[in-house]
XYZ file of C-alpha atoms in Angstrom:
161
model
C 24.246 16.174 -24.974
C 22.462 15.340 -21.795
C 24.065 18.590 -20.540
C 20.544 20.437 -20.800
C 18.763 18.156 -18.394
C 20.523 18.736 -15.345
C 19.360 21.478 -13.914
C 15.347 20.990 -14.610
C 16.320 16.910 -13.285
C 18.215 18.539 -10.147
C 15.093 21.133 -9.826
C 12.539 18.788 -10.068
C 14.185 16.214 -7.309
C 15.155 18.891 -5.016
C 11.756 20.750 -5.281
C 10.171 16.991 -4.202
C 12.211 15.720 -1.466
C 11.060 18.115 1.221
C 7.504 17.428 0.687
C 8.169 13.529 0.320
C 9.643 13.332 3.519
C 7.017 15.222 4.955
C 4.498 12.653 3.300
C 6.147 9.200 4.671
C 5.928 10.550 8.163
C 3.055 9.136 10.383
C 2.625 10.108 14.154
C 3.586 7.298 16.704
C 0.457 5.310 17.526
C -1.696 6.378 20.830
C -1.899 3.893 23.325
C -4.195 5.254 25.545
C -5.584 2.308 27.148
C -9.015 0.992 27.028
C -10.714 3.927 28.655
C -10.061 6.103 25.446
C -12.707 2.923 23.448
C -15.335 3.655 26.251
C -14.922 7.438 25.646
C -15.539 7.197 22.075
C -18.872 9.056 20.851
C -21.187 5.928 19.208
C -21.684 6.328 15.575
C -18.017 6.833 14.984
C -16.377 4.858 12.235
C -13.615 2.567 13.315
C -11.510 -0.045 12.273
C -11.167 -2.957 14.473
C -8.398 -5.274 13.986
C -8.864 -8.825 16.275
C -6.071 -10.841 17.375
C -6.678 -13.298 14.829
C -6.371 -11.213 12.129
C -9.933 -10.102 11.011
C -10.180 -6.555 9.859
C -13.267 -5.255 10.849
C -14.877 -1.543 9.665
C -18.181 -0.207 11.126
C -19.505 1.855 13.434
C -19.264 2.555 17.096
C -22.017 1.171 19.476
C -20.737 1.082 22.927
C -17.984 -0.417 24.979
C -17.673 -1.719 28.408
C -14.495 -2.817 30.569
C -14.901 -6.518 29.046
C -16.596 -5.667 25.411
C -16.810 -3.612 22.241
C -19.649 -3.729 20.439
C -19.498 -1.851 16.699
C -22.265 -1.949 13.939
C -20.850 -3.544 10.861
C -23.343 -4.390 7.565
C -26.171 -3.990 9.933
C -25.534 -5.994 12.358
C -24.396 -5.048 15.885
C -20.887 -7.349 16.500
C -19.669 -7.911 20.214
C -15.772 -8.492 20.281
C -14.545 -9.482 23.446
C -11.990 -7.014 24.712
C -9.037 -9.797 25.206
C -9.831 -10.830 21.413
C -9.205 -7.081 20.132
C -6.367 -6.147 19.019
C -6.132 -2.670 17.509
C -9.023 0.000 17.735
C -8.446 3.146 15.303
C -10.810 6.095 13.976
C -11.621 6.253 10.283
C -10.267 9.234 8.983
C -10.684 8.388 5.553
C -7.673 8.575 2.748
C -5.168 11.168 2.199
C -4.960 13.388 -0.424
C -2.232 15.133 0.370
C -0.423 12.007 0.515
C -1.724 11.017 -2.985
C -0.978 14.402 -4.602
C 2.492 14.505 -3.395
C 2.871 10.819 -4.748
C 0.890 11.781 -8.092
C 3.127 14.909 -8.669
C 6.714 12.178 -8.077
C 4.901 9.658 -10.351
C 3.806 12.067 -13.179
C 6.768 14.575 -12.606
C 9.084 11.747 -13.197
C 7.074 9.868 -16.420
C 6.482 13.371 -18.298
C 10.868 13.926 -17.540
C 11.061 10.567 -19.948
C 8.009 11.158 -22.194
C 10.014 14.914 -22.911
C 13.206 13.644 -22.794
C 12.163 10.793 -25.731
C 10.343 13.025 -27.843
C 13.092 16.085 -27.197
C 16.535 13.984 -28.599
C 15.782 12.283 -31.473
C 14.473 15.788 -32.525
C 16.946 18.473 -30.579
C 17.763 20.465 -33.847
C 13.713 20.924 -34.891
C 12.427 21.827 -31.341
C 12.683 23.535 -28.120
C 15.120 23.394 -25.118
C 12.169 23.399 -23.287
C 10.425 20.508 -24.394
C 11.309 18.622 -21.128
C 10.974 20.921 -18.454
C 7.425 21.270 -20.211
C 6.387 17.819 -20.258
C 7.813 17.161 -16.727
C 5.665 20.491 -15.364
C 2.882 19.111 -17.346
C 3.047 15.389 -16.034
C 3.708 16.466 -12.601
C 0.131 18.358 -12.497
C -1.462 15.538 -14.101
C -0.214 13.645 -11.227
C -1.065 15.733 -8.642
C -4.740 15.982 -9.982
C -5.185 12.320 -9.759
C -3.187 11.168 -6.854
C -5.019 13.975 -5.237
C -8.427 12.788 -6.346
C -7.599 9.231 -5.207
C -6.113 9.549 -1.980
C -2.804 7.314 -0.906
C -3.073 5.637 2.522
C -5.647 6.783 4.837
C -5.235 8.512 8.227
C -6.481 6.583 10.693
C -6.035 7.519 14.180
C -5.230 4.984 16.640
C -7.693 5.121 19.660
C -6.547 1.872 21.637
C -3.460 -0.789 20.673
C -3.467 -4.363 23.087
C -0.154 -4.566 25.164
């Protein structure tokens, strides 16, 4: 009975699990030092992460061997070097990341939407009601995972020792 899903099940994970892999890979962090914060162009967008914890997103001013200073809501913040923690460049979100997660996600919920509305019903409908549903969920998926991004890809300019 569940003989006919095999092969499009088997198709459908094998066709994903190169590009997942590919997708939960991140290059190691940079740890250039300091001297890669002072090289940075201002008007870059960063995200500053302090020792405490704070998160902090804005825009590069300037940086000197003690300070950092970054424009965030308006305002121009200095963080004293020994209080930062993690300096990266805001890339912005992924959408390959999100696409290849959409296409899983849908792929995956259009193989059980098919698969419900193909058994009850095998003798009245096509074979290929689940392969069709799965194909069709899968671009679904990949439209809006790709629309919304997954993760972003932020590029780490400095990391404290």
């Amino acid at each position: 009975m569940y003989k006919r899903l095999y092969a499009p099940a088997l198709a459908l994970t094998l066709a994903l699990a190169p590009a997942l892999g590919v997708a939960a890979q991140q290059p190691p962090p940079a740890r250039d030092g300091w001297s890669a914060v002072r090289a940075l162009a201002p008007g870059e967008k960063l995200v500053v992460r302090t020792k405490d914890g704070e998160r902090l997103a804005g825009r590069f001013v300037s940086a000197s061997d003690q300070r950092l200073v970054v424009r965030h809501d308006e305002t121009d913040l200095t963080l004293a070097r020994d209080n930062v923690r993690l300096v990266q460049l805001n890339r912005g979100k992924s959408r390959l990341r999100g696409a290849l997660l959409g296409a899983a996600v849908g792929g995956g919920a259009g193989f059980a939407v098919g698969g419900i509305i193909y058994f009850p019903h095998r003798d009245d409908i096509a074979g290929s009601t689940v392969p069709a549903f799965t194909a069709l969920g899968a671009a679904v998926g990949t439209a809006v995972g790709a629309a919304l991004g997954k993760g972003n890809k932020n590029e780490t300019v400095y990391e404290a020792p």
